[in-house]
Coordinates of C-alpha atoms and ligand atoms in Angstrom, one line a residue:
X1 CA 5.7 -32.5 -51.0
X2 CA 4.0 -31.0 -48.2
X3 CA 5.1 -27.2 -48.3
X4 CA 2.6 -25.0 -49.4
X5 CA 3.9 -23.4 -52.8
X6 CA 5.3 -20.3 -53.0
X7 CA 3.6 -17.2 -53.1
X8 CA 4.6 -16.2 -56.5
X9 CA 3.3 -19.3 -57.9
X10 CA 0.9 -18.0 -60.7
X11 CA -2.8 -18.9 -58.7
X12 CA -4.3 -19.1 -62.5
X13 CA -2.9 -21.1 -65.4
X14 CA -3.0 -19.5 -69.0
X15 CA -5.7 -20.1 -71.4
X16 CA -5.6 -18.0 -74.1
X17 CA -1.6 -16.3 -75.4
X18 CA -0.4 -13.3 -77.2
X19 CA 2.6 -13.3 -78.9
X20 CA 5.1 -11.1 -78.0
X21 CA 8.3 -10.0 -79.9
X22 CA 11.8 -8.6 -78.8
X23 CA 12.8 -6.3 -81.9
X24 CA 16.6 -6.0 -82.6
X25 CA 18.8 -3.5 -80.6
X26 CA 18.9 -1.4 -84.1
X27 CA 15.1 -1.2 -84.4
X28 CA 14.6 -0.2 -80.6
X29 CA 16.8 2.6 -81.2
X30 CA 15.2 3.8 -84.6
X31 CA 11.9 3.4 -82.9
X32 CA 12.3 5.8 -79.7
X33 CA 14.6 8.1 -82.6
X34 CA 11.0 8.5 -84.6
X35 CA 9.1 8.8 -80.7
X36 CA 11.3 11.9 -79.6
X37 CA 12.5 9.7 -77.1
X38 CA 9.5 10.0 -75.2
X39 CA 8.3 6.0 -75.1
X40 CA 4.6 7.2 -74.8
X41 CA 5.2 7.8 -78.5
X42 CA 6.5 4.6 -79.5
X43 CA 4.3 1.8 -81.4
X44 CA 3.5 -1.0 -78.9
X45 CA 4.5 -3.9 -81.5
X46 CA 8.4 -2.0 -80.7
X47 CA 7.7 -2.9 -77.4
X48 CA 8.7 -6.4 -76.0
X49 CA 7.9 -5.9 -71.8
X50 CA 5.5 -3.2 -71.3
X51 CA 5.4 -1.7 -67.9
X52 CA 4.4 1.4 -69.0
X53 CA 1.2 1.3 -66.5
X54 CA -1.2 -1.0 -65.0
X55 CA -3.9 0.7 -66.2
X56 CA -6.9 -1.3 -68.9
X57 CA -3.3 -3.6 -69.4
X58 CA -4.7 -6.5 -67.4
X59 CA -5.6 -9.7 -68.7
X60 CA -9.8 -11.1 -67.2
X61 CA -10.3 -14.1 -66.3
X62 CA -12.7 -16.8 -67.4
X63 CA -15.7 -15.8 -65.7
X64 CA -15.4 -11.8 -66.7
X65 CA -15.4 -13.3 -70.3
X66 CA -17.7 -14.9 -69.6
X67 CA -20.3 -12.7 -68.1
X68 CA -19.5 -10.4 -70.8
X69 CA -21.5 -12.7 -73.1
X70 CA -24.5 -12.1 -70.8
X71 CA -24.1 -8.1 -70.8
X72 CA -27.7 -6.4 -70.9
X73 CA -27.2 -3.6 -73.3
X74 CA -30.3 -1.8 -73.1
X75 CA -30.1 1.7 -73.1
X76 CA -31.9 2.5 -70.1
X77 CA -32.6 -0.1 -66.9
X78 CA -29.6 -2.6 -68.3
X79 CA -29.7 -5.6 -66.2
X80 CA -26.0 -5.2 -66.1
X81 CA -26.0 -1.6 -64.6
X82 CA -28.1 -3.4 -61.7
X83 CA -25.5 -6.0 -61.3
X84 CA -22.9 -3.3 -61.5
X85 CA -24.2 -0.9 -58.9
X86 CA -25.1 -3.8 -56.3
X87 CA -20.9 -5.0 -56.4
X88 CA -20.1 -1.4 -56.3
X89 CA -22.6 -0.9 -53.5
X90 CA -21.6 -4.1 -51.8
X91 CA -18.1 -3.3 -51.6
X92 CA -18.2 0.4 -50.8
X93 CA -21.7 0.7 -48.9
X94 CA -22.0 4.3 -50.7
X95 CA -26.0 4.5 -52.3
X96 CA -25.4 6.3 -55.5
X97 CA -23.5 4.9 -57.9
X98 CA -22.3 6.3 -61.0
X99 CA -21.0 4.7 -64.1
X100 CA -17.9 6.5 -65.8
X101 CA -15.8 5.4 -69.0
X102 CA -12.4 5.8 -66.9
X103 CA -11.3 7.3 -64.1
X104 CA -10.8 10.5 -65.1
X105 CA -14.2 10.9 -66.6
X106 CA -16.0 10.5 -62.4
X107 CA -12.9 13.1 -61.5
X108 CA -14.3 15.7 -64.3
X109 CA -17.9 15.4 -63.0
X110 CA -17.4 15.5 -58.9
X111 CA -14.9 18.5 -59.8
X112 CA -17.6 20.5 -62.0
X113 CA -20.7 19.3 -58.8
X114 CA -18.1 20.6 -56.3
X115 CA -14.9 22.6 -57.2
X116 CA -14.8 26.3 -57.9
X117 CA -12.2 28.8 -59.3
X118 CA -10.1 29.8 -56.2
X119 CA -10.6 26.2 -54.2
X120 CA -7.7 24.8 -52.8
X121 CA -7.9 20.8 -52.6
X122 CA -5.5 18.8 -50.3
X123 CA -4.8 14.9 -51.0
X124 CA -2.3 12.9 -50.2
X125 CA -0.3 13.6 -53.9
X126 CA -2.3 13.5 -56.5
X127 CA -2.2 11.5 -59.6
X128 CA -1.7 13.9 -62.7
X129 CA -5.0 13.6 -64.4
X130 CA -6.9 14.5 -60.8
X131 CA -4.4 17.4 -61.0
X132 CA -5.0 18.4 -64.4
X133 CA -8.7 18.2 -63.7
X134 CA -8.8 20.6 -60.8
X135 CA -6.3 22.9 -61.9
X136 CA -8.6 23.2 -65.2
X137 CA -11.6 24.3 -62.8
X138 CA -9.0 27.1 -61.3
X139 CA -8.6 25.3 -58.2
X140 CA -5.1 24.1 -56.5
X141 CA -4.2 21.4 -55.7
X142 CA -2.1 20.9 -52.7
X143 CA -0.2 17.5 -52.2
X144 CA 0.5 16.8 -48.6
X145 CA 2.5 13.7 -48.3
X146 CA 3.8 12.5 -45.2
X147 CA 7.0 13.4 -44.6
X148 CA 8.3 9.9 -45.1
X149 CA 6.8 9.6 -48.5
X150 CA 9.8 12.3 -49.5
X151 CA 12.2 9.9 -48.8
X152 CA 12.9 6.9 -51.1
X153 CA 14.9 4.6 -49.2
X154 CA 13.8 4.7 -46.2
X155 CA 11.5 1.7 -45.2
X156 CA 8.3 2.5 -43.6
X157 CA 4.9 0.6 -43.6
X158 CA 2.6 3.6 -45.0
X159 CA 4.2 6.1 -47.2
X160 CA 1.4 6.8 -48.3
X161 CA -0.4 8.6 -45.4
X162 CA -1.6 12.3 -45.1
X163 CA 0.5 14.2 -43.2
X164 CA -2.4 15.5 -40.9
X165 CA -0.7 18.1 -38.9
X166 CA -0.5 19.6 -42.4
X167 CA -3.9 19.5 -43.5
X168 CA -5.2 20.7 -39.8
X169 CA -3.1 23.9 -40.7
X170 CA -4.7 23.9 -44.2
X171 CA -8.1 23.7 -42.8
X172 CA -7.7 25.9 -39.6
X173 CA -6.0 28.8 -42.4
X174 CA -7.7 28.3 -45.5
X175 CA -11.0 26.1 -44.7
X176 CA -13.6 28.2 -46.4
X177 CA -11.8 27.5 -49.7
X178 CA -11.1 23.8 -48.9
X179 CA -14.2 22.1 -50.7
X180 CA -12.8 18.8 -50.3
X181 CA -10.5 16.3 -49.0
X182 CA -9.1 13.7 -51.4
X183 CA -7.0 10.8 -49.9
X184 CA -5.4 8.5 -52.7
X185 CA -5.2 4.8 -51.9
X186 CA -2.3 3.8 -52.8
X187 CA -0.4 6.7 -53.3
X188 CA 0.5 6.5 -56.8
X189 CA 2.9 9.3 -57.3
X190 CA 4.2 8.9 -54.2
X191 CA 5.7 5.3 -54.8
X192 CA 2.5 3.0 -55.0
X193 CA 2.8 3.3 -51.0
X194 CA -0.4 3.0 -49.1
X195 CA -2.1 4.6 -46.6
X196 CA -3.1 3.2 -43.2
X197 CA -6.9 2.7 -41.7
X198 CA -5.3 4.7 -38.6
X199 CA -4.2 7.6 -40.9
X200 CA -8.0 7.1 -42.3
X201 CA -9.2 7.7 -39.2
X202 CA -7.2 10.7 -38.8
X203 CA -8.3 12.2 -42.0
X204 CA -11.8 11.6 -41.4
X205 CA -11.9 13.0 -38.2
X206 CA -10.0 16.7 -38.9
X207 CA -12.7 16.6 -42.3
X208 CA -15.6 16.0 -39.2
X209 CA -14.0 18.8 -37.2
X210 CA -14.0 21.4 -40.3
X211 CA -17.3 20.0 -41.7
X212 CA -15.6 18.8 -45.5
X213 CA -16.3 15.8 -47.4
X214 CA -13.9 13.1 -47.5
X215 CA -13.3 11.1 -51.0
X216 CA -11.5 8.4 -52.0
X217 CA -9.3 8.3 -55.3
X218 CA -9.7 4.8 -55.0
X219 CA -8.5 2.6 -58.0
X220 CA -6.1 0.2 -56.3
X221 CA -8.3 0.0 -53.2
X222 CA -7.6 -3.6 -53.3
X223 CA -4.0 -3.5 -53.2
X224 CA -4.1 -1.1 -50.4
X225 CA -6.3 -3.0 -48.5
X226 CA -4.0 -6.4 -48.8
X227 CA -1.0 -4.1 -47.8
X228 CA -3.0 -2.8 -44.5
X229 CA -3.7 -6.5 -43.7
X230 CA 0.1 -7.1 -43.8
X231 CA 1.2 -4.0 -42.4
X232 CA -0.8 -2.8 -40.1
X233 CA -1.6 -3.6 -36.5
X234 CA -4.5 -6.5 -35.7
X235 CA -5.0 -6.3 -39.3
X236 CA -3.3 -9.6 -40.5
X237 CA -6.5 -11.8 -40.1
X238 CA -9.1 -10.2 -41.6
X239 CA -10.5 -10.5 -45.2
X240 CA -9.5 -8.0 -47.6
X241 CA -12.7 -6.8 -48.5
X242 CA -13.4 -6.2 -44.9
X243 CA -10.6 -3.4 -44.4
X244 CA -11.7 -2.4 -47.9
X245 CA -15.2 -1.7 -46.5
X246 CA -13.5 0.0 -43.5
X247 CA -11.5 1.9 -45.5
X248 CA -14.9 3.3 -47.8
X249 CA -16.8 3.6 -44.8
X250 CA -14.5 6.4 -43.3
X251 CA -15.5 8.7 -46.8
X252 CA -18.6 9.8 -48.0
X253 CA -17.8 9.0 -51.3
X254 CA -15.1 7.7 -53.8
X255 CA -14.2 7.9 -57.5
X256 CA -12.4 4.7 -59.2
X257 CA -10.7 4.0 -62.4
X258 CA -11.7 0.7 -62.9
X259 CA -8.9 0.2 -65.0
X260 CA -7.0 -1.2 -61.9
X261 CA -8.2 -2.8 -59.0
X262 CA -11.6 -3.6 -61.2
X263 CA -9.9 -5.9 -63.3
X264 CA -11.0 -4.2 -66.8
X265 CA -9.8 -2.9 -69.9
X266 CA -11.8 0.4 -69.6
X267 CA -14.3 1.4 -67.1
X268 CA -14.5 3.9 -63.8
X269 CA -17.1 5.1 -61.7
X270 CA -18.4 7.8 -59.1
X271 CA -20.1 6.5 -55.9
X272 CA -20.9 8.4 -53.1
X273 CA -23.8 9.1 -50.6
X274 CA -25.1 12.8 -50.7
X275 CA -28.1 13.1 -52.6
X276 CA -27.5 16.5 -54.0
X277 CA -24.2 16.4 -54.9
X278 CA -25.5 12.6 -57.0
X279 CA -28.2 14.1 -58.7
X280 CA -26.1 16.3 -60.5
X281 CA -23.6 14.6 -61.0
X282 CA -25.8 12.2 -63.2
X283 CA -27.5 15.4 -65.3
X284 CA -23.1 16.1 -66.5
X285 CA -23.1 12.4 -66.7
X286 CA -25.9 12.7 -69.2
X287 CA -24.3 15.4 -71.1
X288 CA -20.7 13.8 -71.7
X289 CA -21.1 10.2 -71.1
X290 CA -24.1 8.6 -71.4
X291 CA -27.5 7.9 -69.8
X292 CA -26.9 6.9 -65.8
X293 CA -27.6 3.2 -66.7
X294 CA -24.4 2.9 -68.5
X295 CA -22.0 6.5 -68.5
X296 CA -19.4 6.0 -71.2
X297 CA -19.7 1.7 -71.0
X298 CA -21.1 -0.8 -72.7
X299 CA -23.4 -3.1 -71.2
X300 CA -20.6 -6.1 -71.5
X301 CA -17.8 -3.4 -69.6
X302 CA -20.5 -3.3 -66.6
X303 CA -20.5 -6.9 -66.5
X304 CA -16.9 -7.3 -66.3
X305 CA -16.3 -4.4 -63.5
X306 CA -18.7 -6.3 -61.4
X307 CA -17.0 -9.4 -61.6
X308 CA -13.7 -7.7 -61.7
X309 CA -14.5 -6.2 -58.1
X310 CA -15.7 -9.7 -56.6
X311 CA -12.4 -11.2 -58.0
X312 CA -9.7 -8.3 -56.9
X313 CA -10.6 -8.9 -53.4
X314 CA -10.0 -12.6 -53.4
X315 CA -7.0 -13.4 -51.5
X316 CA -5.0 -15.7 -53.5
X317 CA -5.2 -13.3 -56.4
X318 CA -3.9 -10.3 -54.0
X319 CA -1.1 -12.5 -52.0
X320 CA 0.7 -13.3 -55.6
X321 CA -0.1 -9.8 -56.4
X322 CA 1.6 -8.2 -54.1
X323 CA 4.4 -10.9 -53.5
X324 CA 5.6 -11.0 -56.9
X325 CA 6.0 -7.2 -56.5
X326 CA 8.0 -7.6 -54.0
X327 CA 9.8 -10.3 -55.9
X328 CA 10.4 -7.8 -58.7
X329 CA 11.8 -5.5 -56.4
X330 CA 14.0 -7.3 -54.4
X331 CA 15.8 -8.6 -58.0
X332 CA 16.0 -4.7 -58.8
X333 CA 17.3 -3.7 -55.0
X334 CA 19.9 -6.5 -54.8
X335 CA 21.8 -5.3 -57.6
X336 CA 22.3 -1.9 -56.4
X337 CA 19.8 -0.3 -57.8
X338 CA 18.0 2.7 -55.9
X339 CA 14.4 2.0 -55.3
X340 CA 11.2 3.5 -53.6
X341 CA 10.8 1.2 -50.0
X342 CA 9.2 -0.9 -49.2
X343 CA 8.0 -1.6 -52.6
X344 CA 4.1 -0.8 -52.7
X345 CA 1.2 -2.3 -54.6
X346 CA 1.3 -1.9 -58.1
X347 CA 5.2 -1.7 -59.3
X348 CA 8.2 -0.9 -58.6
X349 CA 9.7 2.9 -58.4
X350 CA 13.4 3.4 -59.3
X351 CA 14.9 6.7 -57.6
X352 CA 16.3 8.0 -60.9
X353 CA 17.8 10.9 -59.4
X354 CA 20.1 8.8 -56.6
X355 CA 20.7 6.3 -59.5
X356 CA 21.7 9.4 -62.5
X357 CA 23.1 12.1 -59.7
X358 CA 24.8 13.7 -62.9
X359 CA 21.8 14.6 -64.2
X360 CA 19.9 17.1 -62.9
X361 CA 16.4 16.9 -62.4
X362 CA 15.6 19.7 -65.0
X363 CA 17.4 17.4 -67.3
X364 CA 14.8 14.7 -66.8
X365 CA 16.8 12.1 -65.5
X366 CA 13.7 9.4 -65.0
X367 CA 13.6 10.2 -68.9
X368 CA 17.9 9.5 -69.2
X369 CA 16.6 5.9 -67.4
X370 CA 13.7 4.9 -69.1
X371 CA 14.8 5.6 -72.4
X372 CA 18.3 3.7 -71.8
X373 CA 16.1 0.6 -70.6
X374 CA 14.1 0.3 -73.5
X375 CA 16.9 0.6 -75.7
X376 CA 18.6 -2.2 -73.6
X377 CA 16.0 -4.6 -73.3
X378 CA 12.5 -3.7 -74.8
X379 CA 11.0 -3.1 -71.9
X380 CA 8.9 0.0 -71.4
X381 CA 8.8 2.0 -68.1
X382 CA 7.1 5.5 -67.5
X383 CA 8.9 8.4 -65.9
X384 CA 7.1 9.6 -63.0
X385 CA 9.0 12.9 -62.2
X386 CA 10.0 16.4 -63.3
X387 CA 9.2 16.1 -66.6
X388 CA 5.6 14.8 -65.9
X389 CA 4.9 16.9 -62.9
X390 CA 7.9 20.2 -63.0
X391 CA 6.1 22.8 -65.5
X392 CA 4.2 25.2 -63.1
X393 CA 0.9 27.2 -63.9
X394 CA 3.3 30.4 -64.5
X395 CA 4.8 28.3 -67.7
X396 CA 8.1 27.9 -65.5
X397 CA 9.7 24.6 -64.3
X398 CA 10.6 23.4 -60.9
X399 CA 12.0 19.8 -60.2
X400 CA 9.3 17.5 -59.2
X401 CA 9.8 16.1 -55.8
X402 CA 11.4 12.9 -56.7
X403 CA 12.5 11.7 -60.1
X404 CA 11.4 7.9 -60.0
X405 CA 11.0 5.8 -63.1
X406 CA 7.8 3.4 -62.8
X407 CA 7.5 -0.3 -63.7
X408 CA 4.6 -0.9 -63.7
X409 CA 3.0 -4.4 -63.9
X410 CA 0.0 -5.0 -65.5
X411 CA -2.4 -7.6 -63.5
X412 CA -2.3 -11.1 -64.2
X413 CA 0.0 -10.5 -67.9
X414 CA 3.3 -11.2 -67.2
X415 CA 5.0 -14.5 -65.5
X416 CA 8.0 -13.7 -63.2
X417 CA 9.8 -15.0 -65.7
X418 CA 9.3 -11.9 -67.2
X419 CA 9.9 -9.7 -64.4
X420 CA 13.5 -11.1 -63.9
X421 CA 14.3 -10.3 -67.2
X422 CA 12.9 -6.5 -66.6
X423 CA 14.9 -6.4 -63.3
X424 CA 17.7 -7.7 -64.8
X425 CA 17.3 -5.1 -67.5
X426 CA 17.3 -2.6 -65.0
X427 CA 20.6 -3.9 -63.6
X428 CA 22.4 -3.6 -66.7
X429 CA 21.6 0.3 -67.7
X430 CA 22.3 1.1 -63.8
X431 CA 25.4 -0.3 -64.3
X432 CA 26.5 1.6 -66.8
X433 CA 24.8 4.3 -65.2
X434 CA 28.0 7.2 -66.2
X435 CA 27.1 7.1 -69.9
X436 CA 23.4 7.8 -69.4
X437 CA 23.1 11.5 -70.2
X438 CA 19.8 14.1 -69.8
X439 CA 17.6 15.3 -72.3
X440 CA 15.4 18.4 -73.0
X441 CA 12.1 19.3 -73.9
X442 CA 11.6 19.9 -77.7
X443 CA 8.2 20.5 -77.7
X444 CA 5.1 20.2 -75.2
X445 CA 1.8 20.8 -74.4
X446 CA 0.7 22.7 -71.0
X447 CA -1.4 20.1 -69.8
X448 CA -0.4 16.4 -68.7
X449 CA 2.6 17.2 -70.9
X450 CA 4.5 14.0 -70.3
X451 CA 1.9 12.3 -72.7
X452 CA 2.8 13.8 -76.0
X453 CA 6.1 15.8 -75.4
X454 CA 8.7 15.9 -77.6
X455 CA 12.5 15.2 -75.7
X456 CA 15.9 15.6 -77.5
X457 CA 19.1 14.6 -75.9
X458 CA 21.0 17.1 -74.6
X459 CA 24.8 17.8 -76.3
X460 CA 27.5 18.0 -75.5
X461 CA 27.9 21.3 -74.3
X462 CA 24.8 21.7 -72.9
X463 CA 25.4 18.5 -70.5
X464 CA 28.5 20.6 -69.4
X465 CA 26.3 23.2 -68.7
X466 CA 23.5 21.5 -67.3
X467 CA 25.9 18.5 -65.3
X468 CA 28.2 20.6 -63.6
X469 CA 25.5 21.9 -61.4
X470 CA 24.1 20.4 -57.7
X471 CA 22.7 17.4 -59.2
X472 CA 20.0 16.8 -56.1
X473 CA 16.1 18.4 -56.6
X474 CA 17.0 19.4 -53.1
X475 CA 18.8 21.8 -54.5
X476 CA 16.2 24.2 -56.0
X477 CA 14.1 23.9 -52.6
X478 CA 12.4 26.8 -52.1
X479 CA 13.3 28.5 -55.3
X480 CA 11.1 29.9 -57.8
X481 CA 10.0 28.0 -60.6
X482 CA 12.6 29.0 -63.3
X483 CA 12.4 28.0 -67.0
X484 CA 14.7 25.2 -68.3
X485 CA 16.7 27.4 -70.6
X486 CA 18.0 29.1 -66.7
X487 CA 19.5 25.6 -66.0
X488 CA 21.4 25.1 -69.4
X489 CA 23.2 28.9 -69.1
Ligands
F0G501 N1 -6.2 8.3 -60.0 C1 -5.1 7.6 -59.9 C2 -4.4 7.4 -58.6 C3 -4.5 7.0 -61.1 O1 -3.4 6.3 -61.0 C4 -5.2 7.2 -62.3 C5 -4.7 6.6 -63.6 C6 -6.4 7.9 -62.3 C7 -6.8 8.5 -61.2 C8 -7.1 8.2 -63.6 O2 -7.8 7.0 -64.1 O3 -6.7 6.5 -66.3 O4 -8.9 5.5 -65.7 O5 -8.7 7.9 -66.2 N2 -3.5 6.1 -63.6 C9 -2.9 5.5 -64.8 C10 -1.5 5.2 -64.4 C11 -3.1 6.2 -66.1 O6 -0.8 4.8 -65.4 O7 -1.1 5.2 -63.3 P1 -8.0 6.7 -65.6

């Protein structure tokens, strides 16, 4: 046999298992019952598949286990910090770098060196902790997508780009309160899509023209970089790490959760060039996380990252990575089922609200579709969607701009055995898509509420209500934010 395998061959074999247990159809139902239907609630031993993220849910490989055993855990000058900064350094080229416990962590700190009340922050969309953070500083955040990013099925290379006509009318109107410029590679709101080296370019030069700093929210630089190499013009021969270089050389700095594209269970960091802006960000780092040697990590977690980054960028590791994605996807789009196109690095993103156009988006339907699956099949999914990003800083709601329902596949876990049994999953609850019904919110916090809310389904008569209306988010365009109770009357 001459044929080179397939690209979703595994490129590892398996050398240490976890058990993992399908609990009856009863028991899945009880479970989300006791969760308040929200599966961030449910115990993980009720889960079977669990595509809830990618995030600290990837398995390391040998060698990270191995150079664990070898982590320097000295407080201050750890051997392992050194080994850490140099692959962080190597890969990025940016001088100071800054050890966090997760991403959100290196988000805090570069908010509280360089965000104040009033700010206004463009990025391509931003993932909900990064907005969380800002708004928490009094700052806005303004997602500026490109236009095809708003538009699920249709197939273009990099849905993830900045639309830069918008943010040259940001800057040109509101500059002086623009401290920033965040570009998020790949746009995980926005599909998993990434972003291209041309738009890159783009960015950097209208932040050169107005005189702002350009950072990365880097985590799944890796993936991005892969899809640039595939995608993108005179791109398909180079190494990965190359265009990742490129792609960290256009910013002055970057934070990463290394959660993702470092290959870790837990870890993040900060890295950027200015001098000013690095010296205090290690005097918070001192104050919440730890001494600059370590942040929030142990030696060991150091030790992993910096293998982590040497492995991510390896190109049999990324070509499976992002084939059986596409894999999963095309199982998922062949029976029907509405997805984000082309699928991007890190999952797959159903359009719940094409799939559930009976339920309006201020009835949740990514909620309706990823409660249905688990009850189906075991297999957890998160909703990324009105009910994570609708509530507004007035305590209104306002659909989000898409309702898509992640699966998201943690690195290196899974077999594609498993993903056809998740698409197939899929398949079955979108085919009996007409009994799939909204829900409300019981109960919620006014931050990152999608983590700890409380849903109920809706009744009878409140589906009615609530189904008889324009089912599309389109539909609220350019209304104001109205509370949830307005769409049940
Ligand atoms: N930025 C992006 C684009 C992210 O996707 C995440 C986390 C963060 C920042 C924060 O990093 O979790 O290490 O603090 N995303 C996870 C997810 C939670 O499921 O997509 P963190």
């Amino acid at each position: 046999m001459n044929a080179s395998p397939p690209s979703v061959l595994e490129p590892f074999r398996i050398k240490s298992v976890e058990p993992i247990r399908l609990v009856p159809p009863a028991r899945r139902r009880e479970a989300l019952r006791a969760a308040d239907h929200n599966v961030f609630r449910l115990r993980a031993d009720d889960v079977f598949i669990d595509l809830l993220t990618d995030s600290g849910t990837g398995a390391m490989s040998a060698a990270q286990w191995g150079a664990m055993l070898q982590g320097d855990e000295s407080y201050a000058g750890s051997r392992s910090f050194e080994r850490f900064r140099d692959a962080v350094r190597d890969l990025t080229g940016f001088e100071h770098v800054i050890p966090t416990h997760q991403g959100r962590a290196a988000e805090r700190i570069l908010f509280q060196v360089a965000v104040g009340l009033g700010d206004v922050v463009p990025n391509n969309t931003h993932f909900d902790t990064t907005r969380a953070n800002l708004e928490a500083f009094g700052a806005t955040p303004r997602d500026l997508p490109a236009a095809e990013a708003r538009r699920p099925a249709l197939a273009h290379p990099f849905k993830g780009n900045m639309d830069l006509a918008a943010l040259e009318r940001l800057l040109a109107a509101e500059g002086e309160r623009v401290p920033l410029v965040l570009v998020t590679v790949t746009n995980n709101s926005g599909g998993g899509q990434p972003v291209s080296l041309e738009n890159l370019r783009g960015v950097r030069a209208l932040c050169d023209r107005y005189r702002k700093p350009l950072f990365l929210d880097a985590c799944r630089f890796a993936e991005n970089a892969w899809l640039i190499r595939e995608r993108e013009p005179g791109q398909g021969e180079r190494a990965p790490k190359a265009i990742a270089g490129e792609m960290f050389a256009l910013a002055d700095g970057c934070f990463v959760s290394a959660k993702k594209d470092g290959l870790a269970n837990i870890g993040g960091f900060l890295a950027l060039h200015d001098d000013a802006w690095a010296e205090r960000a290690s005097e918070l780092l001192i104050l919440a996380e730890g001494f600059p040697t370590y942040g929030g990590l142990a030696g060991y977690d150091l030790e992993a990252i910096a293998t982590g980054l040497e492995e991510v960028v390896q190109e049999d590791y990324l070509r499976h990575r992002i084939d059986s994605i596409a894999a999963f996807a095309a199982r998922i789009a062949d029976a029907g089922v509405p997805i984000v196109e082309p699928p991007g690095g890190h999952a797959v993103y159903v359009d719940a609200r094409a799939l559930l156009p009976h339920v309006p988006p201020l009835a949740y339907p990514g909620i309706a579709l990823v409660n249905a699956l688990y009850e189906e099949s075991g297999v957890r999914a998160c909703e990324i969607g009105t009910a994570m990003f609708g509530l507004q800083p007035d305590g209104g709601e306002r659909p989000a701009p898409l309702d898509l329902v992640r699966l998201a596949v943690p690195r290196r876990v899974y077999t594609q055995a498993h993903l056809d049994y998740a698409a197939d999953a899929v398949a079955a609850v979108a085919a009996r898509r007409e009994e799939l019904h909204g829900y409300r919110i019981v109960s919620a916090s006014r931050r990152l509420r999608l983590f700890t809310a409380r849903f109920a389904p809706l009744a009878a008569a409140e589906r009615e209500a609530c189904e008889g209306r324009e089912g599309r988010g389109d539909a609220y365009a350019g209304e104001p934010a109205r509370a949830l109770e307005d769409c049940l009357v």
